[in-house]
Tab-separated table of C-alpha atoms in Angstrom:
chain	number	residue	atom	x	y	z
A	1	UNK	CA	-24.689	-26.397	44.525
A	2	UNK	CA	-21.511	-26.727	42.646
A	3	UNK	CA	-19.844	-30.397	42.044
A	4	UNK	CA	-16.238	-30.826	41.521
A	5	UNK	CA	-15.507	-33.675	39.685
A	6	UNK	CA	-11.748	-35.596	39.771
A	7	UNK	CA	-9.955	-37.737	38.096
A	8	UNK	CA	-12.013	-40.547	39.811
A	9	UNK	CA	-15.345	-39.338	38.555
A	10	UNK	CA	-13.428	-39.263	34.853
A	11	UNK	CA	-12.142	-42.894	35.505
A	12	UNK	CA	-15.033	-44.138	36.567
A	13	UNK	CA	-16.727	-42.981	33.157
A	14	UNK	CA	-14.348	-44.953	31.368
A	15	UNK	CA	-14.616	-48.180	33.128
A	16	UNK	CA	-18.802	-47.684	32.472
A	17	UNK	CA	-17.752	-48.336	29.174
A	18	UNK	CA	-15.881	-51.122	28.829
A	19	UNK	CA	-17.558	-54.539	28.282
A	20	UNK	CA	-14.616	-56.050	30.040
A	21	UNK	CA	-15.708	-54.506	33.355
A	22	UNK	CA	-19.489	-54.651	32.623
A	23	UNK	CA	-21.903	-56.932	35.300
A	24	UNK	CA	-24.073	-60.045	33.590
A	25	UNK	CA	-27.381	-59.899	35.329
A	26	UNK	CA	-27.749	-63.307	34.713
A	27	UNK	CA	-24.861	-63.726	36.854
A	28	UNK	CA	-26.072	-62.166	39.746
A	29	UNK	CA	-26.392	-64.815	42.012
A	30	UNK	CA	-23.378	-67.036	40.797
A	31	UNK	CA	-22.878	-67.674	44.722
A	32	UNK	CA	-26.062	-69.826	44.928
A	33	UNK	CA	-25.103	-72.281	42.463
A	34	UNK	CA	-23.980	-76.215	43.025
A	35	UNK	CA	-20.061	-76.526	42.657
A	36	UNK	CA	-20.800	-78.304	39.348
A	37	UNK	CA	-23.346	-75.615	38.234
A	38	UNK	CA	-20.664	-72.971	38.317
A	39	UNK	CA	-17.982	-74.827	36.901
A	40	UNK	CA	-20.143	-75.303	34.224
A	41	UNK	CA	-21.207	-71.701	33.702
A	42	UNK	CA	-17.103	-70.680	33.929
A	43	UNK	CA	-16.676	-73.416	31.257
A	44	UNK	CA	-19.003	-71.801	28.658
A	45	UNK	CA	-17.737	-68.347	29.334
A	46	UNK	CA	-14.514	-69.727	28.667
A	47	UNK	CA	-15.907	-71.420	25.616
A	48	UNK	CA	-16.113	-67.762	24.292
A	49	UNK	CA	-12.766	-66.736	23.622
A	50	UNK	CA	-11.245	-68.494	20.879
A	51	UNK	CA	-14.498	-67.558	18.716
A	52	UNK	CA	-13.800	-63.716	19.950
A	53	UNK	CA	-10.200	-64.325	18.983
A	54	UNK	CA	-11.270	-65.721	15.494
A	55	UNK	CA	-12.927	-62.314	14.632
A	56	UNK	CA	-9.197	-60.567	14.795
A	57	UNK	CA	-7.440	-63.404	12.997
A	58	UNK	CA	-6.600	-61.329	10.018
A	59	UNK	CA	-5.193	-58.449	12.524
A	60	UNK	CA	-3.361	-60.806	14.262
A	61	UNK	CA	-1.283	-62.740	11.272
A	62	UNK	CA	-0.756	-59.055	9.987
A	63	UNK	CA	1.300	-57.924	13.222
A	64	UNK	CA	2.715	-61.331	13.413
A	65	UNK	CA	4.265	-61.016	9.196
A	66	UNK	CA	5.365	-57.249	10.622
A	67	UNK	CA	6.829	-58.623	13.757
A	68	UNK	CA	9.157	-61.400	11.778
A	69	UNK	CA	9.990	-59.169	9.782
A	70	UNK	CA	12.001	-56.652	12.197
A	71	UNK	CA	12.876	-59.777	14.664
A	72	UNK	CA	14.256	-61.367	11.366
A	73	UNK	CA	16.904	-58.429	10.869
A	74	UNK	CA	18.058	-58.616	14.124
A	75	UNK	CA	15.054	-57.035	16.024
A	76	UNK	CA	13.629	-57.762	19.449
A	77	UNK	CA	10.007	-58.229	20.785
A	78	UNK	CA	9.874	-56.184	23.980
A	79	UNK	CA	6.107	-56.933	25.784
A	80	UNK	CA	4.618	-54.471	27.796
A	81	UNK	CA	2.019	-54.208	30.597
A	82	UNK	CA	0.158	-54.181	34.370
A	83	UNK	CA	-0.989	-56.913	36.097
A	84	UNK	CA	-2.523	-59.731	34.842
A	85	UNK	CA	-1.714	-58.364	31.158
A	86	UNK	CA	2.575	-57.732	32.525
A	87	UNK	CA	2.045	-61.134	33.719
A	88	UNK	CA	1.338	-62.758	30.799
A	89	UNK	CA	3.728	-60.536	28.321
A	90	UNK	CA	6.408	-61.860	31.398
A	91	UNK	CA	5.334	-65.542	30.831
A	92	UNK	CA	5.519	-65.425	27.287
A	93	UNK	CA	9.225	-64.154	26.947
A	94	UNK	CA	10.165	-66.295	29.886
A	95	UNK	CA	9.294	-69.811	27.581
A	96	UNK	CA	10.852	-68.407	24.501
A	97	UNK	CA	14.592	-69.452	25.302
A	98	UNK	CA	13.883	-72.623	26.368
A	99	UNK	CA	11.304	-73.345	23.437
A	100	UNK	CA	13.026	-71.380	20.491
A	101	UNK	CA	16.468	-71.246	21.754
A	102	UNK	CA	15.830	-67.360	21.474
A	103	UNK	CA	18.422	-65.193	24.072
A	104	UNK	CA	16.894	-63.849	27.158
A	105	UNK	CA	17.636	-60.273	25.598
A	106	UNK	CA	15.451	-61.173	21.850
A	107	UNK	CA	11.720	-61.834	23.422
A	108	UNK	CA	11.978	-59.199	26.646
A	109	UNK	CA	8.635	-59.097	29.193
A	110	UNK	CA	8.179	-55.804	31.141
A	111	UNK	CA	5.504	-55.662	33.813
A	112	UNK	CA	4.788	-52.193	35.330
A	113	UNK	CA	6.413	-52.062	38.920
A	114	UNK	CA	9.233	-54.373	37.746
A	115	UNK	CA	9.721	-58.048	39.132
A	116	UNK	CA	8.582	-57.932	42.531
A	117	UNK	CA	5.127	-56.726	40.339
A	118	UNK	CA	5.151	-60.431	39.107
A	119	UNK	CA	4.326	-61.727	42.158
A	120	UNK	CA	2.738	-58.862	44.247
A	121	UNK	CA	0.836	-55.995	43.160
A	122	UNK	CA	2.742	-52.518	43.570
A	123	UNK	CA	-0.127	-50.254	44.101
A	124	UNK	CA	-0.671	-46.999	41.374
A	125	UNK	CA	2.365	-48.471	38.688
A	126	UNK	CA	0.060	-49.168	36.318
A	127	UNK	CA	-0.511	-45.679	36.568
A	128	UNK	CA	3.279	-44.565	35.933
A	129	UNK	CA	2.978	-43.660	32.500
A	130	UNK	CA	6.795	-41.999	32.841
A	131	UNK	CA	7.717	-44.988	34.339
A	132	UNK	CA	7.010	-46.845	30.959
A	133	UNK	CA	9.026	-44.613	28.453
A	134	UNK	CA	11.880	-45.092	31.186
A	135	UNK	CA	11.744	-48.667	31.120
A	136	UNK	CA	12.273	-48.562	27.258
A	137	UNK	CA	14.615	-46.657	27.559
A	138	UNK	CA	16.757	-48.234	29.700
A	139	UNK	CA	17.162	-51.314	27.193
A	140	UNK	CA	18.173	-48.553	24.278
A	141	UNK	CA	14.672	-49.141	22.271
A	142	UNK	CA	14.946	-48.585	18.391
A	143	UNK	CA	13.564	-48.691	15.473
A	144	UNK	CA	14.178	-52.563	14.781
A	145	UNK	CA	12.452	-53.193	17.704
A	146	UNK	CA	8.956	-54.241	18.326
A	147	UNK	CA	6.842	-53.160	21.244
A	148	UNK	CA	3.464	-55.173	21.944
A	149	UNK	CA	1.316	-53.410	24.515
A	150	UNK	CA	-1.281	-55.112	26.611
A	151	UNK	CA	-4.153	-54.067	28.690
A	152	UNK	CA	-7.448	-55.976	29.120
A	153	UNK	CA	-9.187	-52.596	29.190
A	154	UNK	CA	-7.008	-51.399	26.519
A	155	UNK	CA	-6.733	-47.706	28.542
A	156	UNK	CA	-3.881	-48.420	31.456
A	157	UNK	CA	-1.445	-45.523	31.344
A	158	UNK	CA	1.715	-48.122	31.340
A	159	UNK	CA	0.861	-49.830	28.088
A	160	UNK	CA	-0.537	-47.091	26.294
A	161	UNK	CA	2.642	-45.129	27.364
A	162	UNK	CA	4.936	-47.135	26.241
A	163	UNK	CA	3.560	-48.040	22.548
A	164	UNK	CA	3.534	-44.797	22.544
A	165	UNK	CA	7.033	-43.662	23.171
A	166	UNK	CA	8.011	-46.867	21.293
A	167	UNK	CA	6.257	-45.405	18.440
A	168	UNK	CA	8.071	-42.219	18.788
A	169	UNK	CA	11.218	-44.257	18.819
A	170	UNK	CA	10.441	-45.622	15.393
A	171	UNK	CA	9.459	-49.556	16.565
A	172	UNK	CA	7.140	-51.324	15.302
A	173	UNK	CA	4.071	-51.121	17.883
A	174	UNK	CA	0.996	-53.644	19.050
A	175	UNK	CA	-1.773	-53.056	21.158
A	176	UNK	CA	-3.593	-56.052	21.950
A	177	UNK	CA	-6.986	-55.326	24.222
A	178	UNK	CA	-9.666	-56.899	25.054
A	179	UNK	CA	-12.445	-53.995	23.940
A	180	UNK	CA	-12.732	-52.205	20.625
A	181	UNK	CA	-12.092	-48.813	20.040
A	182	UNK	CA	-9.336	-48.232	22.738
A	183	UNK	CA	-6.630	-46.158	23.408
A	184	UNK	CA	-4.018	-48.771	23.270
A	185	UNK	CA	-4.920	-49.748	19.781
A	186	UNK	CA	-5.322	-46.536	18.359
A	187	UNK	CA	-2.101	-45.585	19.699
A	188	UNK	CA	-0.466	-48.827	18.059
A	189	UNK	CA	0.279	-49.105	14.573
A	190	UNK	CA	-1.454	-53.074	14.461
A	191	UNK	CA	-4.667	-53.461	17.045
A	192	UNK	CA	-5.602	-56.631	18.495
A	193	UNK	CA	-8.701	-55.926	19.909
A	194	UNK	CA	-10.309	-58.804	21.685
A	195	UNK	CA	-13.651	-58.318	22.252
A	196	UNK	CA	-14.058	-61.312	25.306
A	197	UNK	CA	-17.093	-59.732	27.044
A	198	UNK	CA	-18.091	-59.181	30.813
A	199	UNK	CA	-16.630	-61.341	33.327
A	200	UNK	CA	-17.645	-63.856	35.214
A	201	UNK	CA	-16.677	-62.452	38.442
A	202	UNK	CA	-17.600	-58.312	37.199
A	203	UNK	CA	-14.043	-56.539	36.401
A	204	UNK	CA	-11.906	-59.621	36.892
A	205	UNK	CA	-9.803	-59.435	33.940
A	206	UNK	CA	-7.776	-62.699	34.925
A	207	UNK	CA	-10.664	-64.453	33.622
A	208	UNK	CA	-11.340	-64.302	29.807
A	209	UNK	CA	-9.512	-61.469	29.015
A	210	UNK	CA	-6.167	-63.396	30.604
A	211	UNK	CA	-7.418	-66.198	28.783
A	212	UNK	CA	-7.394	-64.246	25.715
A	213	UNK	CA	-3.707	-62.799	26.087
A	214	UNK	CA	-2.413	-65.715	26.557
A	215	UNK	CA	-3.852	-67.400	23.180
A	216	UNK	CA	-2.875	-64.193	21.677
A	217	UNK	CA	0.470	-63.942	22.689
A	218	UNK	CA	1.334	-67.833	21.906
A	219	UNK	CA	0.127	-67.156	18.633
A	220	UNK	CA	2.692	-63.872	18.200
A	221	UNK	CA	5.661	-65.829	19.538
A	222	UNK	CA	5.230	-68.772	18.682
A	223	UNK	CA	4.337	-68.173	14.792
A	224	UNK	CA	6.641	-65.625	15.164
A	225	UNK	CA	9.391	-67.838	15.901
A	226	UNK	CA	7.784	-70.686	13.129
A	227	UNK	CA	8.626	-67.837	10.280
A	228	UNK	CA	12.313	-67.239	11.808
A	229	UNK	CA	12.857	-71.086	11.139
A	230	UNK	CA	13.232	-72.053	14.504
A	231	UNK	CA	10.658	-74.889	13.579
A	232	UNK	CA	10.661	-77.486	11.309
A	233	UNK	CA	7.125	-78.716	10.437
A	234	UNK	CA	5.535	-78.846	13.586
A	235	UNK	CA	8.691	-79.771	15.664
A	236	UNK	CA	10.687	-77.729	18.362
A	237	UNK	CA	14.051	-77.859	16.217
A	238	UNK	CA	15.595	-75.173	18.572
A	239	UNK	CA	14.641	-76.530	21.752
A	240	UNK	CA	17.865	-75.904	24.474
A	241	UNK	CA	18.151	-78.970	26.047
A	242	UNK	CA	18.951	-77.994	29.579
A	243	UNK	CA	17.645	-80.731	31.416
A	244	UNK	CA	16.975	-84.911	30.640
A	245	UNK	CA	13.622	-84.460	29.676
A	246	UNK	CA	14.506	-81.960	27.185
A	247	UNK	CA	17.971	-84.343	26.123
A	248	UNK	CA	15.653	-87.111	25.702
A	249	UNK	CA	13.235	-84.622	23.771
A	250	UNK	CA	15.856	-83.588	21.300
A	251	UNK	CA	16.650	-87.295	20.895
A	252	UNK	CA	12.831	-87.779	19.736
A	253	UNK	CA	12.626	-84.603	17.223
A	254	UNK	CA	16.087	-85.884	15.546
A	255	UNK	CA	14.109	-89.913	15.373
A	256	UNK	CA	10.726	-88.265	14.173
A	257	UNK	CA	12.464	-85.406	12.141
A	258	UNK	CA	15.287	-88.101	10.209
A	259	UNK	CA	13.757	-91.799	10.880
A	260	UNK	CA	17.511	-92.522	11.856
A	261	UNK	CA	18.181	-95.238	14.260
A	262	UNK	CA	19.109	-94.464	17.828
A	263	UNK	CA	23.162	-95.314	17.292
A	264	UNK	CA	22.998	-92.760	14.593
A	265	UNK	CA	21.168	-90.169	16.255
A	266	UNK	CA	23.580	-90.053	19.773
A	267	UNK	CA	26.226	-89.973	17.558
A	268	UNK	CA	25.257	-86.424	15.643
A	269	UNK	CA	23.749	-85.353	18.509
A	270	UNK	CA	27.137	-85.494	20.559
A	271	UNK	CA	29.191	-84.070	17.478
A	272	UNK	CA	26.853	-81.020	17.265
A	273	UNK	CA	26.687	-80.304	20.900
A	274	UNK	CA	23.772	-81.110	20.890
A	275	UNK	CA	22.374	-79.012	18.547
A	276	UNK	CA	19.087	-80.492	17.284
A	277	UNK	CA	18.994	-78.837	14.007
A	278	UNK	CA	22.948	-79.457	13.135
A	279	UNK	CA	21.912	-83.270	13.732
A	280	UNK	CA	19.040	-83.493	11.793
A	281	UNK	CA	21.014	-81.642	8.509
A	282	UNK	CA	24.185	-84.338	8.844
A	283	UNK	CA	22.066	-87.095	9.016
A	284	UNK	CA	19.595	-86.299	5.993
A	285	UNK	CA	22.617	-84.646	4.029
A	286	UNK	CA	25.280	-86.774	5.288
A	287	UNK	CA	27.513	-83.240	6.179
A	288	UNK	CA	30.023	-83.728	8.897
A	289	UNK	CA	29.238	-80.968	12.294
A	290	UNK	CA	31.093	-77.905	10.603
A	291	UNK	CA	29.654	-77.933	6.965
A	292	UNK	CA	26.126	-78.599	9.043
A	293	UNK	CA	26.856	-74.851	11.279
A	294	UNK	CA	27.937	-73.190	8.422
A	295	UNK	CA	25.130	-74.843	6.032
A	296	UNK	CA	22.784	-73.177	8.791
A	297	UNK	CA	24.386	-70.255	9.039
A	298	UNK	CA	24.474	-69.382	5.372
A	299	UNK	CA	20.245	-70.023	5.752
A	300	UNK	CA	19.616	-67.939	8.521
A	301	UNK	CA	18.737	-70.713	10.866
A	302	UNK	CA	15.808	-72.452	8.227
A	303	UNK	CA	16.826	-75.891	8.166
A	304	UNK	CA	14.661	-76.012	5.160
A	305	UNK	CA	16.821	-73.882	2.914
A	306	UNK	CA	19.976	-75.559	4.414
A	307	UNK	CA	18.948	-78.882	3.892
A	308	UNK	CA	17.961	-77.829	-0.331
A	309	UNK	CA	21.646	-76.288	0.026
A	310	UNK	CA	23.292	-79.438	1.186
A	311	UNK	CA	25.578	-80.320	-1.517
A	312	UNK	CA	23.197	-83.962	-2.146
A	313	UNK	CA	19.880	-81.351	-2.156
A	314	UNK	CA	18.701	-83.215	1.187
A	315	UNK	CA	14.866	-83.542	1.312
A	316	UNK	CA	12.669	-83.799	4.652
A	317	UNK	CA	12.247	-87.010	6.541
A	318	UNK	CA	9.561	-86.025	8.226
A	319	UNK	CA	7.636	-89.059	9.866
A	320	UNK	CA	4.128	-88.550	10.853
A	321	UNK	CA	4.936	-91.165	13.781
């Protein structure tokens, strides 16, 4: 008798080999345990994941030093997955403007099946490896551009598709995964690849793997965003203050940041606009609100360099308060 296999019986060979979708015997009867029992067990699974992350440090602060560098001439970081993985590459981009002051256009988060996919699953887009390359192209992709591909499995036809027509397009490309030797990392120029393990619930990549590109991903942006200056030391200088807990957070960077009293503070804060790191340079360098913008300017946005260009060669305030 004669067997016809399909494109199933292929898939299904695939999955057999990924540790991500593997089954723990040990686990096998999860559903008998106390509350507490399995909260602990989901705890030291958990527990896993920075160590697996540790292993790709280098990797990681490799793409990162690649990734500044094309975001740093004008570049944008474009994210790109399914599911849980879109979902995360979504988040991401979503909490750079606020954070980093970036525009919604600089740290971009596409999910396969667009933005109803955020919320809902759209059956077979992950899939719709067409639908990728179309996606890029709609937001005129080139080669100062970065494209970071995700996939927990590190084989869905969206991601891989689109680092690879990125890649074509001459942009930097990342595949970050959560198994080694996959087809989203070797079609990516830098691969992340995560190694987090079977599941706790077999398959569910919302687990560790999610877990794992998130850490992942707040290391790219956010280190990211520390080499393009939009930090300095360890606080949010480029915070948009759009609401009164972020006014009265900008009001606390500017105290910690200068050691300035509060008078002093409202008052550069209101001639800058409210412009965290403007405030910060005139009261350390004692610049009025223009020089400060064009101090900036002239430094790319580090207030570092601005504040060594301030005509009194400004040092840091920095209180450890």
């Amino acid at each position: 008798m004669t067997t016809t296999e399909g494109p199933s019986a292929e898939l299904r060979r695939q999955l057999e080999t990924l540790s991500t979708e593997a089954r723990r015997p040990d686990h096998a009867e999860i559903d008998r345990l106390p509350t507490l029992d399995l909260a602990r067990t989901m705890n030291e699974g958990d527990a896993e994941v920075p160590a697996a992350i540790s292993a790709a440090l280098p990797a990681i602060a490799s793409a990162i030093d690649a990734i500044a560098e094309r975001m740093g001439g004008g570049g944008r970081l474009v994210y790109a997955g399914a599911g849980t993985a879109g979902r995360m590459g979504v988040l991401d981009a979503s909490e750079c403007p606020p954070t980093f002051n970036t525009a919604p256009e600089q740290v971009i988060g596409l999910i396969a099946g667009g933005e109803q996919a955020i919320r809902t699953a759209v059956e077979g887009a992950e899939d719709d490896a067409a639908r990728a390359a179309a996606d890029l192209d709609a937001l005129g992709l080139g080669p100062q551009d970065v494209v970071v591909g995700i996939s927990a499995s590190g084989r869905t036809p969206y991601a891989v598709a689109a680092v690879e027509h990125a890649r074509s397009a001459g942009a930097l490309t990342v595949g970050l995964a959560c198994n080694a030797g996959s087809a989203l990392g070797a079609a990516a120029e830098h691969a992340l690849e995560i190694e987090t393990g079977p599941e706790l619930v077999s398959g569910s990549t919302r687990l560790k793997a999610g877990t794992a590109q998130k850490l992942v991903l707040n290391m790219i942006s956010t280190i990211t965003m520390i080499r393009l200056g939009k930090t300095y030391g360890n606080l949010m200088v480029d915070l948009r203050s759009t609401n009164e807990k972020l006014r009265v957070r900008s009001r606390r960077i500017v105290a910690l940041a200068t050691g300035a009293p509060e008078p002093q503070i409202e008052k550069a804060l209101a001639a800058t606009g409210g412009e965290v790191k403007d405030a910060i340079l005139m009261i350390l360098s004692g610049v009025g609100a223009a020089d400060a913008a064009d101090l900036l300017a002239e430094a790319r946005g580090h207030l570092r360099a601005a504040l060594e260009a301030a005509p009194n060669g400004a040092g840091p305030a920095l209180s450890g308060d």
